[in-house]
mmCIF file of C-alpha atoms and ligand atoms in Angstrom:
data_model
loop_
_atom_site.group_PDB
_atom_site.id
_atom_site.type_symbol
_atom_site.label_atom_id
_atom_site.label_comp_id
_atom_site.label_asym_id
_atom_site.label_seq_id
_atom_site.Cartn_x
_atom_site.Cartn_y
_atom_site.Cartn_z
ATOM 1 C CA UNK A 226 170.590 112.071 122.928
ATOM 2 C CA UNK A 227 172.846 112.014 119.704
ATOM 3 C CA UNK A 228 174.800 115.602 119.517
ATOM 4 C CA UNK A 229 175.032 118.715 117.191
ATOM 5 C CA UNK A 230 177.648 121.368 116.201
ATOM 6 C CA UNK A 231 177.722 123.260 113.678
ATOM 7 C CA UNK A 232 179.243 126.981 112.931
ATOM 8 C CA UNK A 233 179.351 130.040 110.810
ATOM 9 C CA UNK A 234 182.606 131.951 110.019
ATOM 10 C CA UNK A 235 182.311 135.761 111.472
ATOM 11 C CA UNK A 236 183.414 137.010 108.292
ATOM 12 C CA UNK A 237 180.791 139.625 108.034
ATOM 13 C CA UNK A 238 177.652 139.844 105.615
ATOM 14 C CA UNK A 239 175.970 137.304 107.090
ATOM 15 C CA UNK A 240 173.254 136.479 103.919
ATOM 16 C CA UNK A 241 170.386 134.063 103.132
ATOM 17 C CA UNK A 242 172.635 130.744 102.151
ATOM 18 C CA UNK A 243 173.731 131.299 105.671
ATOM 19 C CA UNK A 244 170.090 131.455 106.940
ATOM 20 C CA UNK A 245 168.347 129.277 104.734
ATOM 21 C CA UNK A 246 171.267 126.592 104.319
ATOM 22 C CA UNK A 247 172.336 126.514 108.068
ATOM 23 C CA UNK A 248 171.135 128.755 110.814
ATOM 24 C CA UNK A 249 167.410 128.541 110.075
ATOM 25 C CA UNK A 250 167.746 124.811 110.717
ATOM 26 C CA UNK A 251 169.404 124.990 114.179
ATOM 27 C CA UNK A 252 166.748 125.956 115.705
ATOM 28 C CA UNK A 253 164.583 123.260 115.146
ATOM 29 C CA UNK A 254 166.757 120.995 115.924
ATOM 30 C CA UNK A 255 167.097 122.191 119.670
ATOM 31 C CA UNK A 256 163.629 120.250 120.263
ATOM 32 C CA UNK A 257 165.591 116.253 119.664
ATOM 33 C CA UNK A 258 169.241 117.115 119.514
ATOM 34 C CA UNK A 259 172.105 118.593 122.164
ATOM 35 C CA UNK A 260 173.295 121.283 120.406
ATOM 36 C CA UNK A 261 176.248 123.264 120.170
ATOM 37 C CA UNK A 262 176.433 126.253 117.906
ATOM 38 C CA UNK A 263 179.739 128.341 117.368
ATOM 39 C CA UNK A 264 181.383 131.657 115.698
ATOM 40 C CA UNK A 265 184.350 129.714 113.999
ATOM 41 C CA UNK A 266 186.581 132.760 114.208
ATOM 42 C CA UNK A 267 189.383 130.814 114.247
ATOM 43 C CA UNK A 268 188.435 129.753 110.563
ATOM 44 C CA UNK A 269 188.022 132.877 109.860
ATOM 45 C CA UNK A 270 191.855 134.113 109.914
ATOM 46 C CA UNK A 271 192.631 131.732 107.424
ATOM 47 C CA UNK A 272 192.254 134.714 105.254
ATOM 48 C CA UNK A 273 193.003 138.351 106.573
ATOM 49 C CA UNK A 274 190.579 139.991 108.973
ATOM 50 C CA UNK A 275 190.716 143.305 110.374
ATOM 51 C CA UNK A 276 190.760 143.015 114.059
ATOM 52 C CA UNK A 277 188.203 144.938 115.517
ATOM 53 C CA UNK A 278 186.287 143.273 112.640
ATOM 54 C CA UNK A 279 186.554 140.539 113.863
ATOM 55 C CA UNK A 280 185.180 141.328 117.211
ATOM 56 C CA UNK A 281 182.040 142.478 116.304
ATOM 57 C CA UNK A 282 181.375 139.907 113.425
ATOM 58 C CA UNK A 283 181.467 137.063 115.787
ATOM 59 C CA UNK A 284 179.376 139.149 118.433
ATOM 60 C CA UNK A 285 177.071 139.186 115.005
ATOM 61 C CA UNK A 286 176.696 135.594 114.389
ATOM 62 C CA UNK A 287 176.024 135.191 117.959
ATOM 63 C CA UNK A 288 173.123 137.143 117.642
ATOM 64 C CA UNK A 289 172.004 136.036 114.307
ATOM 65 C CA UNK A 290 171.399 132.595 116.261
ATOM 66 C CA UNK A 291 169.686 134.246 119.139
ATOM 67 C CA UNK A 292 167.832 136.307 116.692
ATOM 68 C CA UNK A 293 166.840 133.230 114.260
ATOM 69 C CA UNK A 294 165.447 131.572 117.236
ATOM 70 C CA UNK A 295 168.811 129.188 119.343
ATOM 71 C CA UNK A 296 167.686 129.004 122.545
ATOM 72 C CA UNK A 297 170.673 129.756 125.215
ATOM 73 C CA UNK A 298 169.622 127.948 128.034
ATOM 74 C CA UNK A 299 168.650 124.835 125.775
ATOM 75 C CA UNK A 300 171.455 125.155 123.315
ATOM 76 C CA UNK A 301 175.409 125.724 123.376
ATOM 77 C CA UNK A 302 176.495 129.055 121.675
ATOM 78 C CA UNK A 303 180.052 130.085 122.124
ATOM 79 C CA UNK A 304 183.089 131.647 120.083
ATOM 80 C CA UNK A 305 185.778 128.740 118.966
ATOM 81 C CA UNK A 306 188.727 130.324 119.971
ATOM 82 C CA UNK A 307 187.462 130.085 123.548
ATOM 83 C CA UNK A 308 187.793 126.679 123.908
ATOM 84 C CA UNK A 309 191.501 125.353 123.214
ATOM 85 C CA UNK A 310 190.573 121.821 122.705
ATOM 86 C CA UNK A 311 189.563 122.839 118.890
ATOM 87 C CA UNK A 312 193.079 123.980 118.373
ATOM 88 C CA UNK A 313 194.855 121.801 120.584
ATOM 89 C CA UNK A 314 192.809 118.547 118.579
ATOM 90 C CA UNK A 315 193.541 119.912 115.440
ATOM 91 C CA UNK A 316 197.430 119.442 115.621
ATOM 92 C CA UNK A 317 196.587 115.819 116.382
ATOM 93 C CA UNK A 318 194.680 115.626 113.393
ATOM 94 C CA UNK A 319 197.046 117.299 111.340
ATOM 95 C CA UNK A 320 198.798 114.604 111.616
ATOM 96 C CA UNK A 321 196.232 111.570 110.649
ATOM 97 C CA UNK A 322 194.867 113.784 107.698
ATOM 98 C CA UNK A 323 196.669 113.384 104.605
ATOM 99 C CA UNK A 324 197.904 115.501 102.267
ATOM 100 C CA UNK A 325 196.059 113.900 99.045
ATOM 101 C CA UNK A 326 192.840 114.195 100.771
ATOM 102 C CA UNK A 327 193.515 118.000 101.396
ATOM 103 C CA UNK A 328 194.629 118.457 97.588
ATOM 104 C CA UNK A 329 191.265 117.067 96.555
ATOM 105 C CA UNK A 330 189.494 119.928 98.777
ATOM 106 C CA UNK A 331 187.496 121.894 96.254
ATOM 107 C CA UNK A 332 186.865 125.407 98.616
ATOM 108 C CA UNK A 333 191.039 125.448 98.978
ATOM 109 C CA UNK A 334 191.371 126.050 94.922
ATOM 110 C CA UNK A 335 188.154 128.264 95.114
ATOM 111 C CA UNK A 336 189.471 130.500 97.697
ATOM 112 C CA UNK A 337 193.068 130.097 97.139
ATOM 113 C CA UNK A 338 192.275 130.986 93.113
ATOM 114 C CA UNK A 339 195.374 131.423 91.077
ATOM 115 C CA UNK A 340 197.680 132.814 93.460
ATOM 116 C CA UNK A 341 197.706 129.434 95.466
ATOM 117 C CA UNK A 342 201.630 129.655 96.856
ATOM 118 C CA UNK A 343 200.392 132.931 98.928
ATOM 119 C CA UNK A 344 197.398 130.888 100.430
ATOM 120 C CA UNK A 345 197.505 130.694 104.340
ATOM 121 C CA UNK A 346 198.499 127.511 105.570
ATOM 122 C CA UNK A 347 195.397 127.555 107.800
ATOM 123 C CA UNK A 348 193.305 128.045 104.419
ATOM 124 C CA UNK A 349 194.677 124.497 103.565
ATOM 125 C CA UNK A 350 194.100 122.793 106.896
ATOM 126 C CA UNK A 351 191.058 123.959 107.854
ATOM 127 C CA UNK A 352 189.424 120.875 106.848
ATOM 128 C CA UNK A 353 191.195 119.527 109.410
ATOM 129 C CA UNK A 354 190.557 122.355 112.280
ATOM 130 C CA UNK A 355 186.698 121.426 110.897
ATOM 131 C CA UNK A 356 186.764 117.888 112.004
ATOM 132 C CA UNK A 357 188.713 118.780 115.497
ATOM 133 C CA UNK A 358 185.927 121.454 115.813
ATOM 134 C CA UNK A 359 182.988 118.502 115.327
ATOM 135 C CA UNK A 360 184.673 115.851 116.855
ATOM 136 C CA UNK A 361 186.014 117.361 120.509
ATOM 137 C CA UNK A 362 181.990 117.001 121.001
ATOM 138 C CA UNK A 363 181.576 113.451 119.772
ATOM 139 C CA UNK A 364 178.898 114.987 118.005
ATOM 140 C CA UNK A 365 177.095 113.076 115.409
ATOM 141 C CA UNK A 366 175.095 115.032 113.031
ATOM 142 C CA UNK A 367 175.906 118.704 111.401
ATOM 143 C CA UNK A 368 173.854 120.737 110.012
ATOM 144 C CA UNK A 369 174.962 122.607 106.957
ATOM 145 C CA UNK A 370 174.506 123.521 103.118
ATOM 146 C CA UNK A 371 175.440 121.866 100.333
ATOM 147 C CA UNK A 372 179.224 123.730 100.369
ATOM 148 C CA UNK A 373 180.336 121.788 103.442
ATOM 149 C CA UNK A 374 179.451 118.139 102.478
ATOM 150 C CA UNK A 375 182.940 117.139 101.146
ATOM 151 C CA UNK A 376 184.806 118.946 104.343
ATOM 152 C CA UNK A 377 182.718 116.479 106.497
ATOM 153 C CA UNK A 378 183.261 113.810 104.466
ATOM 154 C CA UNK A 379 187.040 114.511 105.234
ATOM 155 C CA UNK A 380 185.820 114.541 108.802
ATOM 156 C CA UNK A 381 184.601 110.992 108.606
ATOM 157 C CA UNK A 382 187.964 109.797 106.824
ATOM 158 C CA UNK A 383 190.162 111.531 110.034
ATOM 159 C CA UNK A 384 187.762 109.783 112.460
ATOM 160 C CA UNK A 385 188.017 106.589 110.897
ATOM 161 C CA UNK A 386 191.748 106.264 110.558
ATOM 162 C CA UNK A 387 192.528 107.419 113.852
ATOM 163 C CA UNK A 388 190.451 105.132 114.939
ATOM 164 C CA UNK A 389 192.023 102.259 112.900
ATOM 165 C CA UNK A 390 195.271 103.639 113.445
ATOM 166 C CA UNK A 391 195.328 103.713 117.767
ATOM 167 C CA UNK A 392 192.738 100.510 117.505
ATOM 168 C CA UNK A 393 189.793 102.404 119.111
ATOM 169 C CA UNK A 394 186.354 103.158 118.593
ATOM 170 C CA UNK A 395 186.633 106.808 119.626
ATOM 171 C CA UNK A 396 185.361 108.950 117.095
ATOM 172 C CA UNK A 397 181.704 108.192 115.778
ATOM 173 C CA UNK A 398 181.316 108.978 111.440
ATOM 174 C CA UNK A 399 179.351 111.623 111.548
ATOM 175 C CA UNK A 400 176.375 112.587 109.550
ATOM 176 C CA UNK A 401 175.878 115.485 107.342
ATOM 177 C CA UNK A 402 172.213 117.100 107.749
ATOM 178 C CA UNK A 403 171.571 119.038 104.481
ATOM 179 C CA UNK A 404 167.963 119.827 103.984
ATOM 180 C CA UNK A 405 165.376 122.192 102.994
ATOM 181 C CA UNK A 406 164.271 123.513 99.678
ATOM 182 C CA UNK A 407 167.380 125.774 99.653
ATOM 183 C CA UNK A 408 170.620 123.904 100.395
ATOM 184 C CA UNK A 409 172.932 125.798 97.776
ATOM 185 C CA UNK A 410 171.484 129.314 97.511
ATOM 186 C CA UNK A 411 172.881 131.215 94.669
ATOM 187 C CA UNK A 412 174.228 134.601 93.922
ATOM 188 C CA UNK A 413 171.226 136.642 92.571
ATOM 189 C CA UNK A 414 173.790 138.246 90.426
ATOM 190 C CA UNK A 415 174.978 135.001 88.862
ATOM 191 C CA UNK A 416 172.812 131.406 89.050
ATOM 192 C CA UNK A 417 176.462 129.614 88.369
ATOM 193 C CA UNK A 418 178.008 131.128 91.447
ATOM 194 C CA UNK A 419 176.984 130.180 95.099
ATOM 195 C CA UNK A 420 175.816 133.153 97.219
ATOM 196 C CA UNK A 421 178.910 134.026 99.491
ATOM 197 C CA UNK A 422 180.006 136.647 102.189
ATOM 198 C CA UNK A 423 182.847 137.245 100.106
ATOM 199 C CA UNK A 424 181.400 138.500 97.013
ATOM 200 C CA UNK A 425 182.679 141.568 95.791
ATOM 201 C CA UNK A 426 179.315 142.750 94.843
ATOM 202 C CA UNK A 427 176.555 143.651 97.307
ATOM 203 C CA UNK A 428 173.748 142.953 94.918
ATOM 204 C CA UNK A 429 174.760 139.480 94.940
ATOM 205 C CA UNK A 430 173.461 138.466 98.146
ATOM 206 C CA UNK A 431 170.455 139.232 100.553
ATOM 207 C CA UNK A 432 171.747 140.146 104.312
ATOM 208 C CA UNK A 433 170.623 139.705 107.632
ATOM 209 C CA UNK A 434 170.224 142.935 107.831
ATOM 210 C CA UNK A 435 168.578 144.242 104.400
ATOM 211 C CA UNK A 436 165.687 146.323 105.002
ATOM 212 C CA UNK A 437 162.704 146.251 103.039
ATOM 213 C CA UNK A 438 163.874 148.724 100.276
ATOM 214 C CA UNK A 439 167.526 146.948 99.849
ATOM 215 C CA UNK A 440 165.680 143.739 99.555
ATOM 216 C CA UNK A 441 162.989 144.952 96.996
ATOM 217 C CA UNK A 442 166.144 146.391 95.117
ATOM 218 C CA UNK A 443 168.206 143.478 95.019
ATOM 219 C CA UNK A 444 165.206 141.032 94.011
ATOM 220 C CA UNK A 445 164.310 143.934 91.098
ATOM 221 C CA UNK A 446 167.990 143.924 89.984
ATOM 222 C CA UNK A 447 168.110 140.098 90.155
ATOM 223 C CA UNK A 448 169.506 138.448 87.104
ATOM 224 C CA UNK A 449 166.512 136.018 85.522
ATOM 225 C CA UNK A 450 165.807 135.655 81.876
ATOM 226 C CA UNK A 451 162.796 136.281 79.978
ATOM 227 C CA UNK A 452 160.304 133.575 79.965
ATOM 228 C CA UNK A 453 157.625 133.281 82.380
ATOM 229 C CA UNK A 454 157.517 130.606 85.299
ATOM 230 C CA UNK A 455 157.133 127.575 84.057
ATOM 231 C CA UNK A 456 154.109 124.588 85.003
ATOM 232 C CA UNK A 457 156.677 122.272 86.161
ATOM 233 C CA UNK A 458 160.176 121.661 88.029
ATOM 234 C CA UNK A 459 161.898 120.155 84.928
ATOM 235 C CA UNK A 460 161.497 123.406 82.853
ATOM 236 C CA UNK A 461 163.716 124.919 85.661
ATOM 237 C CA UNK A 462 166.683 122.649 84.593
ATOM 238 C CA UNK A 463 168.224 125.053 82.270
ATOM 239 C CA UNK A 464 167.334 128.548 84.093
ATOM 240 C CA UNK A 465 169.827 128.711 86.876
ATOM 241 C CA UNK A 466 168.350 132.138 88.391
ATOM 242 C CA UNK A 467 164.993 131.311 88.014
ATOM 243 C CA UNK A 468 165.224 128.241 90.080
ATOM 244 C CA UNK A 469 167.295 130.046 92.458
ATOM 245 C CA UNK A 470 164.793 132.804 93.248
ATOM 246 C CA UNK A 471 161.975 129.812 93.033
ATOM 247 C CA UNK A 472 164.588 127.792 95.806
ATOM 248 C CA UNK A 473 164.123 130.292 98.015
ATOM 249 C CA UNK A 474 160.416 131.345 97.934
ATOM 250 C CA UNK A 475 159.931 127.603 98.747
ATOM 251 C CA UNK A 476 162.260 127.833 101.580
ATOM 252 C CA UNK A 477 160.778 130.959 103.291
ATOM 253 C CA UNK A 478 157.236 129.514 102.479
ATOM 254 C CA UNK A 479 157.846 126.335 103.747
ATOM 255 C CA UNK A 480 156.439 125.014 100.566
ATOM 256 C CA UNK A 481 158.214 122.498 97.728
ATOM 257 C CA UNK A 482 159.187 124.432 94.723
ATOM 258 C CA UNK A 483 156.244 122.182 92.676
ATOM 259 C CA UNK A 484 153.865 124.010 95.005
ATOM 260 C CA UNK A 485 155.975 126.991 94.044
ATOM 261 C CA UNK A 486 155.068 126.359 90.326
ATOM 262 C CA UNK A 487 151.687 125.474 90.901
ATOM 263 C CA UNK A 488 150.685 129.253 92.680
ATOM 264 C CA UNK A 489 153.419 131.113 90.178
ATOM 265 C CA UNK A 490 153.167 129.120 86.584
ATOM 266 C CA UNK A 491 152.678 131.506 83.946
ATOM 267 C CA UNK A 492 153.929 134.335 86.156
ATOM 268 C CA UNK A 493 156.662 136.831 84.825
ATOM 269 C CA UNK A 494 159.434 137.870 87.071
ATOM 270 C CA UNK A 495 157.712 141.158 87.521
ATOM 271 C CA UNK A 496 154.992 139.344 89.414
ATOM 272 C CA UNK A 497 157.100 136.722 91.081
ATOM 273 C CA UNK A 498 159.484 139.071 92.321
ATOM 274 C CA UNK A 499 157.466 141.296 94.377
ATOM 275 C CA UNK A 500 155.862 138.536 95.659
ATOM 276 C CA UNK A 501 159.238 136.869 96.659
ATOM 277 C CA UNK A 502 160.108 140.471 98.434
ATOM 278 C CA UNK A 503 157.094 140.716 100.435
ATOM 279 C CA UNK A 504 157.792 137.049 101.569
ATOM 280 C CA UNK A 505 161.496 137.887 102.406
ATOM 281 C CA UNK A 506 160.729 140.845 104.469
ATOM 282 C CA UNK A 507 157.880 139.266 106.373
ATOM 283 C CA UNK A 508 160.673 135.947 107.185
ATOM 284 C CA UNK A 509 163.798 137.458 107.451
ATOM 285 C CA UNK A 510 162.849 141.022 108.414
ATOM 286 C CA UNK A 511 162.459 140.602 111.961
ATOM 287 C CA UNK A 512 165.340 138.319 112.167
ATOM 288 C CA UNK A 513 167.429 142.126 111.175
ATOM 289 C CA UNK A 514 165.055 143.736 114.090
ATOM 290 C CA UNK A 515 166.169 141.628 116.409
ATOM 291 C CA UNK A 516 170.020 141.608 115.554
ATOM 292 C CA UNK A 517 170.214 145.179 115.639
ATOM 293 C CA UNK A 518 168.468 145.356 119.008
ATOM 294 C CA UNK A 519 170.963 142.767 120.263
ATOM 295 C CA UNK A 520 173.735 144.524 118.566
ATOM 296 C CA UNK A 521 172.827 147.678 120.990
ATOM 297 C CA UNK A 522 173.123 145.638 123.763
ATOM 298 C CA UNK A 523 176.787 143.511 123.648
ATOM 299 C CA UNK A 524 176.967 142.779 127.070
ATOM 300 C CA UNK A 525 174.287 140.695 126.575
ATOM 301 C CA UNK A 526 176.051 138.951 123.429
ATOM 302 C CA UNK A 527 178.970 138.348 125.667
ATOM 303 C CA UNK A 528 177.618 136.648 128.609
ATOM 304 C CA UNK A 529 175.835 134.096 125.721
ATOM 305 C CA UNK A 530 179.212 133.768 124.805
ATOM 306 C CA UNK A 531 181.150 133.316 128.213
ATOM 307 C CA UNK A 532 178.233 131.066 129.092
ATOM 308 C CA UNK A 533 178.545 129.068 126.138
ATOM 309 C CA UNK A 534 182.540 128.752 125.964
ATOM 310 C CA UNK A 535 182.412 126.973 130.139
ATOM 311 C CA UNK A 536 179.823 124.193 129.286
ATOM 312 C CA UNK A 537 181.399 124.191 125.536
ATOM 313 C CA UNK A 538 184.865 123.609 127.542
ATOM 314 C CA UNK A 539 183.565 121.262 129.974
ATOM 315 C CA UNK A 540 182.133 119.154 127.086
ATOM 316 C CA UNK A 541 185.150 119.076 125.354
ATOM 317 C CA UNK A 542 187.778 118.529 128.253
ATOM 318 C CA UNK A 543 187.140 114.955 128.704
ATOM 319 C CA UNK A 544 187.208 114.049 125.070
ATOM 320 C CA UNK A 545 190.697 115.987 125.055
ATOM 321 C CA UNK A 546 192.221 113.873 127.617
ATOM 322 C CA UNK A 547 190.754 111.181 126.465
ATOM 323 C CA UNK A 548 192.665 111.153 122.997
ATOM 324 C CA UNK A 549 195.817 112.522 124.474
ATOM 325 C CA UNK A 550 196.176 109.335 126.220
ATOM 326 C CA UNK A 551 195.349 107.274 123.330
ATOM 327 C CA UNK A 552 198.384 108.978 121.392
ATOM 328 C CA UNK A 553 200.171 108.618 123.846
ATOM 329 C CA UNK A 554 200.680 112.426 124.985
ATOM 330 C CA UNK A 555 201.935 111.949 129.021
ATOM 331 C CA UNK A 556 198.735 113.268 131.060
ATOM 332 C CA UNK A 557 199.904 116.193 133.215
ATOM 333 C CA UNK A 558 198.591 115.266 137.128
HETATM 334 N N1 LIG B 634 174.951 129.958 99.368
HETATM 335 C C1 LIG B 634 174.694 129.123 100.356
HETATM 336 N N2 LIG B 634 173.598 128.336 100.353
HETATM 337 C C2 LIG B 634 173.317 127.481 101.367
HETATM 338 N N3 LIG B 634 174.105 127.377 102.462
HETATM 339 C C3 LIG B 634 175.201 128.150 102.525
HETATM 340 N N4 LIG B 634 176.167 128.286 103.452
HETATM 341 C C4 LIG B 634 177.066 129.212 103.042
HETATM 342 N N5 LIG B 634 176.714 129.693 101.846
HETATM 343 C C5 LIG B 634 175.558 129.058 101.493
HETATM 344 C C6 LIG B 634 176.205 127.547 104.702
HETATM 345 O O1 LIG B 634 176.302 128.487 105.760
HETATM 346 C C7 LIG B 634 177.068 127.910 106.812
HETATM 347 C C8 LIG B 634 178.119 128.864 107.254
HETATM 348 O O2 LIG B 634 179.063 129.067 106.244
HETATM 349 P P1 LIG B 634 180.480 129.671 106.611
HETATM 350 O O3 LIG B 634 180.324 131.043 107.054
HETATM 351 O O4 LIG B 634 181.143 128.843 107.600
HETATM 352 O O5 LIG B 634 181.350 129.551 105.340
HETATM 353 P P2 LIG B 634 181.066 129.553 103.830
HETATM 354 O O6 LIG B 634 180.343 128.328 103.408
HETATM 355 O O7 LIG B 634 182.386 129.725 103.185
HETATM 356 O O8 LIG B 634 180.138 130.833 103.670
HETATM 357 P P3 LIG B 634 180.192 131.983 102.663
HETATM 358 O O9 LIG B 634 179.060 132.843 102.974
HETATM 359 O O10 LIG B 634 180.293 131.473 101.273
HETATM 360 O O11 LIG B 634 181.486 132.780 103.034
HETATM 361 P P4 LIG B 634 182.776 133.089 102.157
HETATM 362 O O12 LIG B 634 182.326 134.026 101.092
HETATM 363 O O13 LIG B 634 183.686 133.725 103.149
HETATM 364 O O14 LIG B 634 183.281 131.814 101.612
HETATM 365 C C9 LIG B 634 177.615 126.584 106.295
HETATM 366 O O15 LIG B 634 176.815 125.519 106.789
HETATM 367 C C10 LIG B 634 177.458 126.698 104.815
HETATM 368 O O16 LIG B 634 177.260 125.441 104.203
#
C-alpha cells in the first residue's frame, strides 16, 4: 500500500484553505492509502510562538483531524517533535540541499518580507525539515494545497541527489496530491492574497471554529464587485473574489464551479452569499462542534497523540538507520 503524510503547522486560526486545501482530503484517503497525519510544531518555531500557545494549537490540529473525520485506529496522527528522526534526518539533508534551490523558495521572501537578515534560520531550511518530515516514512504521495507544491518539488530534488550521490535507490520522488475545486483559497478580504493563519485581519479568513453569525458576517463583509454571477467560468477570469467565494461553494457542495454557475448565473452577491453561508455552516459547522467538545476533553487529544508518536517512531526508526549507514554515520550496537 503506497504511503501518506502530510501536516498542518499549529500556528493557530486554523481556516478553510486549511480544510478545503488539505485536511478535508485526508480523510478520504484513509480508505486506499497508509496514512500519517502530523502537527508540524517544529515548523512552527521558525517564527516566534508563545509557548503555552503552542501547546494547545497542536492539541487543536489534532482535533481538527479527528473532528474532520481521520480515523485513529486506521490512520497515524502524532505531534513532529515527538519523533526525532524528523530532526535528526533533516541535518542530513541540510547537507544534500543546496543553497540556490533554497534562494528560489518563494514562502521564505513571503514570510521573511523586507526584513530578511532577521529571518530565523529554520524559516530558510524548512524546506528541508519538510522533505526529512515526508521522507523518514518513504511515503509517496502528500496531500496539500496549491502553496506547498514547490516545497515538495524541493523534496523530490533532495531525494534524488542523495540518492545519486550515496548510489542508492532509497528515497522514492514523491507525488504531490492537490485536488478539489478549492486548492488555493483566498483571503475574502483580498482575491490577490491567499487565505492564511497569519493574516492580520480576522475578516480575512473563515475558522474552524466560526459560528454561524461570524460566518454570515464575514461572507456579508466579503470583498466582491458589482456585477452579478456570470453564465460561465471564463467570465470569472478577471473577478478574483468572485471566483474565490464561487471556489469554495463548489468545494463544500461537492459540485464543479460550472455547476456552480449554472444554479447561481444571474445571481447578485446578496443572493449568492447567503446561500454560500448556509452551505458553510451546514459543512464546516459541526466540524467547530466537534473540536470544541474535543478541546474539553485533552486527555483524550493526548493519548491520539502518544499513540500516534510510538507507531509514527517505529515507522520511522528503520528508515533512520537505514540512511545513517548509507552516510556512513557508525551504527551505535
Ligand atoms: N489558502 C489556502 N488554500 C488552500 N490550501 C491551503 N493551505 C494553507 N492555506 C491554504 C494548505 O493547508 C495545509 C497546512 O498549511 P500550513 O499550516 O502547514 O502552512 P501554510 O500553508 O503556511 O498555512 P497558512 O494558513 O497560510 O499559515 P501562515 O499564515 O502561518 O503561513 C497545507 O497543505 C497548505 O497547502
Amino acid at each position: 500500500m503506497s504511503r501518506i503524510f502530510s501536516g498542518v503547522q499549529p500556528t493557530g486560526n486554523l481556516h478553510l484553505g486549511n480544510y478545503l486545501g488539505a485536511i478535508r482530503n485526508f480523510v478520504g484517503l484513509q480508505d486506499n492509502y497508509e496514512c500519517i497525519y502530523c502537527a508540524v510544531n517544529m515548523h512552527a518555531i521558525t517564527v516566534w510562538q508563545d509557548p503555552e500557545d503552542l501547546r494547545n494549537n497542536t492539541r487543536e490540529v489534532a482535533a481538527a483531524y479527528l473532528a474532520a473525520g481521520v480515523d485513529p485506529k486506521r490512520s497515524i496522527i502524532f505531534a513532529q517533535s515527538s519523533v526525532s528522526a524528523h530532526a535528526e534526518l533533516a541535518w542530513i539533508f541540510n547537507c544534500v540541499a543546496r543553497l540556490g534551490w533554497l534562494n528560489r523558495m518563494t514562502q521564505f521572501k513571503e514570510k521573511a518580507g523586507k526584513n530578511r537578515e532577521n529571518a530565523s534560520v529554520g524559516l530558510y531550511a524548512y524546506p528541508n525539515l519538510m522533505a526529512a518530515d515526508i521522507l523518514a516514512y518513504k511515503a509517496t504521495h502528500v496531500p496539500v494545497g496549491e502553496d506547498q507544491k514547490q516545497h515538495l518539488e524541493l523534496t523530490r530534488d533532495i531525494a534524488q541527489k542523495f540518492n545519486k550521490d550515496y548510489g542508492t535507490e532509497t528515497f522514492p520522488l514523491v507525488e504531490p496530491l492537490i485536488f478539489g475545486e478549492a486548492t488555493r483559497v483566498m483571503s475574502l478580504r483580498d482575491g490577490s492574497k491567499k487565505m492564511s493563519k497569519s493574516d492580520p485581519s480576522d475578516y480575512s479568513r473563515i475558522t474552524f471554529t466560526d459560528d454561524r453569525d461570524s460566518i454570515a458576517m464575514k461572507l456579508r463583509k466579503a470583498r466582491t464587485d458589482p456585477d452579478p454571477l456570470p453564465a460561465k467560468l471564463e467570465e470569472l477570469d478577471n473577478r478574483p473574489e468572485a471566483a474565490n467565494l464561487v471556489g469554495i461553494y463548489a468545494a463544500l457542495a461537492d459540485m464543479t464551479r460550472q455547476q456552480v454557475l449554472d444554479e447561481f448565473s444571474g445571481a447578485a452577491f446578496s443572493t449568492f452569499k447567503p446561500a454560500l453561508t448556509d452551505l458553510a455552516v451546514e459543512k464546516f459547522g459541526p466540524i467547530g462542534e466537534e473540536m470544541k467538545r474535543l478541546r474539553a476533553d485533552p486527555g483524550h487529544v493526548d493519548s491520539v497523540l502518544k499513540d500516534g508518536a510510538e507507531r509514527a517512531s517505529a515507522l520511522a526508526a528503520p528508515v533512520l538507520a537505514e540512511v545513517k549507514d548509507i552516510v556512513g554515520f557508525l551504527l551505535a550496537r
